[in-house]
mmCIF file of C-alpha atoms in Angstrom:
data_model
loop_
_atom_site.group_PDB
_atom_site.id
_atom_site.type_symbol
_atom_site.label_atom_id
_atom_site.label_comp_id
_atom_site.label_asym_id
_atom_site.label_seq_id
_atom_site.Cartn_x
_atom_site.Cartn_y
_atom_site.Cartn_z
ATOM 1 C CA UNK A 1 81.349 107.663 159.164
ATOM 2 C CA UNK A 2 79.865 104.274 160.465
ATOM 3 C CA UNK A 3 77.686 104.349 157.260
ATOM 4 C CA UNK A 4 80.029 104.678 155.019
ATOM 5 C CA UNK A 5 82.216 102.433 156.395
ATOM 6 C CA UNK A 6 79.297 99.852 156.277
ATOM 7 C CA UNK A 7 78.703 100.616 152.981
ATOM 8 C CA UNK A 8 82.505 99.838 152.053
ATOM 9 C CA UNK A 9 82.571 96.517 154.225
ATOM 10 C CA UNK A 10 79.357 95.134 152.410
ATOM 11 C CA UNK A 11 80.587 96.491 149.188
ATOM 12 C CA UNK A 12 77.844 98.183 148.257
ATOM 13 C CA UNK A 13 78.663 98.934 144.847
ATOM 14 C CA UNK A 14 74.884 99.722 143.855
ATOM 15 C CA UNK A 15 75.929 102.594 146.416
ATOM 16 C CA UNK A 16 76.368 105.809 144.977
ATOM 17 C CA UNK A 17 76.481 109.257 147.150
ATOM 18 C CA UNK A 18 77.110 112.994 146.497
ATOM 19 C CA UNK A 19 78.356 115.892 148.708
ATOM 20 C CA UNK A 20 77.758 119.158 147.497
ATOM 21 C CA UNK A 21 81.310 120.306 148.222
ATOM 22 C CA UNK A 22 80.582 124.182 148.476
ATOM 23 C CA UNK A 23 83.313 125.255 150.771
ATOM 24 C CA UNK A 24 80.777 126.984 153.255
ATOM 25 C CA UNK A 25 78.839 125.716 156.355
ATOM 26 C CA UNK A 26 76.584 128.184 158.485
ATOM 27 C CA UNK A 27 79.409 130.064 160.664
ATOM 28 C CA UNK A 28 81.633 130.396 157.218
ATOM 29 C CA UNK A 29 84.093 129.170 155.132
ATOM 30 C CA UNK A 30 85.023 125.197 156.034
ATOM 31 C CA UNK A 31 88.764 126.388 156.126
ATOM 32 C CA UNK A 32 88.222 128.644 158.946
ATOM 33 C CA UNK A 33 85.149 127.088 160.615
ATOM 34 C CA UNK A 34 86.150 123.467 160.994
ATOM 35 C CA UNK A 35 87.835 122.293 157.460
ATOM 36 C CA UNK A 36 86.417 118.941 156.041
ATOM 37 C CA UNK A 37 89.322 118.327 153.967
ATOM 38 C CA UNK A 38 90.886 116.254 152.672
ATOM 39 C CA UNK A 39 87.350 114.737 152.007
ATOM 40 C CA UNK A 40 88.264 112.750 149.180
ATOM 41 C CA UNK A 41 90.995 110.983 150.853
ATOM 42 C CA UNK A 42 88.536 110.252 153.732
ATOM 43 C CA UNK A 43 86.280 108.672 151.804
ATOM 44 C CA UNK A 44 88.793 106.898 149.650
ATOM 45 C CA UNK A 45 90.060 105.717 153.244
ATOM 46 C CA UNK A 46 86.661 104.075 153.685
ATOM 47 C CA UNK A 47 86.661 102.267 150.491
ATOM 48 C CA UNK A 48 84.836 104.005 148.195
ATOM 49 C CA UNK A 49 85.642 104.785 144.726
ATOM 50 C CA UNK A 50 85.737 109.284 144.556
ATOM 51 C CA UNK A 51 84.800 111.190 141.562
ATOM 52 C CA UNK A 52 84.912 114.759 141.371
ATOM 53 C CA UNK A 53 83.106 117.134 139.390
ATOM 54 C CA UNK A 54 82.394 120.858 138.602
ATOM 55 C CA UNK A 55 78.703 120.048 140.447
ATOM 56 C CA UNK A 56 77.163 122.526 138.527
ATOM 57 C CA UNK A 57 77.940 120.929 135.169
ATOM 58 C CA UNK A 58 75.213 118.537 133.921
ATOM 59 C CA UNK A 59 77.406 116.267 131.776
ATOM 60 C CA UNK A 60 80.202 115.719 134.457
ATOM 61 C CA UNK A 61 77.099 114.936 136.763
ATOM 62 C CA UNK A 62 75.860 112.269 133.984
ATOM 63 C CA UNK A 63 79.232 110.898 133.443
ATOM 64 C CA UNK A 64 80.003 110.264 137.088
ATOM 65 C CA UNK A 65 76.729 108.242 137.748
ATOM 66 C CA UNK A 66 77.539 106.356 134.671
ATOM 67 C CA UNK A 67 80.889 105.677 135.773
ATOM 68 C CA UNK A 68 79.992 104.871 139.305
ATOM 69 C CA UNK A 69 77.175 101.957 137.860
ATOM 70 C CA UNK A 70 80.284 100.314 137.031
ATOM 71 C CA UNK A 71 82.645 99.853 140.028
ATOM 72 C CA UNK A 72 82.990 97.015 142.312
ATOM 73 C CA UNK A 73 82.527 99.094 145.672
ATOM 74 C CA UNK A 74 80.171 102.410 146.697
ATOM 75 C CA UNK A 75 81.129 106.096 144.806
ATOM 76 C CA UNK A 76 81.001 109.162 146.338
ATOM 77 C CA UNK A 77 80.671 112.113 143.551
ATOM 78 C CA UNK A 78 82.339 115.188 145.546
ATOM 79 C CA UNK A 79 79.997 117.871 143.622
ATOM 80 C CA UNK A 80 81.913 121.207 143.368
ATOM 81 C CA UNK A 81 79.791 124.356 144.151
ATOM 82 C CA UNK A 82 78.783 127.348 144.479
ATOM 83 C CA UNK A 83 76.053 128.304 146.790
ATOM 84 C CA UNK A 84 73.726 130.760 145.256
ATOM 85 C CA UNK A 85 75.360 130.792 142.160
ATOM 86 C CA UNK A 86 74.024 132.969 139.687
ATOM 87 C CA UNK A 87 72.324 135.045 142.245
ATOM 88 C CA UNK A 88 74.467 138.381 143.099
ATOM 89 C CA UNK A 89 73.500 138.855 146.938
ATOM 90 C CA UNK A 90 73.416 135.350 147.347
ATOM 91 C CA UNK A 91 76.190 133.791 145.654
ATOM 92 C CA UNK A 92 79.210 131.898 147.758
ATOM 93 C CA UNK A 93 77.472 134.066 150.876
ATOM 94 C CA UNK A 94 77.447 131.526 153.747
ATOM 95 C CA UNK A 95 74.561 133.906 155.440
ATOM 96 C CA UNK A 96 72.297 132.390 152.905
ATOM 97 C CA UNK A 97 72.815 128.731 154.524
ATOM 98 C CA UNK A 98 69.244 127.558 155.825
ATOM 99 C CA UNK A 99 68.121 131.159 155.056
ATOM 100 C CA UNK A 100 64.915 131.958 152.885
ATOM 101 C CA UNK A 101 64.909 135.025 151.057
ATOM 102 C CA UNK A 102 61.787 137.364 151.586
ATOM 103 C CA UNK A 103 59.455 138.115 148.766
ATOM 104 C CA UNK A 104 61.458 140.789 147.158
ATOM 105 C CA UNK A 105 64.614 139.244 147.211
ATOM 106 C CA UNK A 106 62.780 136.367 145.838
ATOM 107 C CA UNK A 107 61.996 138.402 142.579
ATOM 108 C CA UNK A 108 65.067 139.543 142.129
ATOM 109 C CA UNK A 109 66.945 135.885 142.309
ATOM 110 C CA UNK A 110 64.224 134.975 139.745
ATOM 111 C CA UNK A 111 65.051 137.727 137.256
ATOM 112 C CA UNK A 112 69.218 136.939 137.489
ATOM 113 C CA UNK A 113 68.336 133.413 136.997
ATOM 114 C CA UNK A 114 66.343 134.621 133.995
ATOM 115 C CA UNK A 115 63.488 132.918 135.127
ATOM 116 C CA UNK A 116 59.843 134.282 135.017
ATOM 117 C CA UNK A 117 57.695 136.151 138.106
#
């Protein structure tokens, strides 16, 4: 929080910062954890201009960069997410948070991503 009120008092509107807003930390869900929210009125309490976006959408990601080059004070882009998405056993699965999967899971993420071996 000190940095981004510094950022906001020096008007750092070069400044611009994303959270990857995916609802989960590594005990759970935010909401029943320890909830973050409201997160854009937190940051808009520090000062700094808040987009948000569908994070996993390249041309709001684009956009919001190209709108945040052009404010007077820092932007934080509040990327909406889902982990693992696209991956069945992995997807919005807050067990997956700082975990690697082994060799055969591995494979299989590749092949629902369509990706090759």
């Amino acid at each position: 929080w000190e940095a981004a009120m510094t950022a906001s008092h020096y008007k750092l509107n070069n400044l611009i910062a994303f959270l990857d807003h995916n609802n989960l930390q590594i005990d759970g869900r935010n909401d029943e954890v320890m909830t973050i929210n409201p997160i854009k009125e937190k940051f808009e309490s520090f000062g700094f201009n808040v987009i948000e976006i569908d994070g996993h959408n390249f041309d709001e990601i684009i956009s919001a960069v190209e709108v945040a080059k052009n404010q007077d004070k820092p932007t934080m882009i509040i990327a909406n997410t889902i982990k693992g998405k696209g991956v069945s056993f992995m997807e919005n699965m807050a067990s997956w948070h700082g975990k690697a999967p082994n060799q055969e899971e591995y494979q299989k993420a590749i092949e629902e991503l369509g990706g090759a071996n």
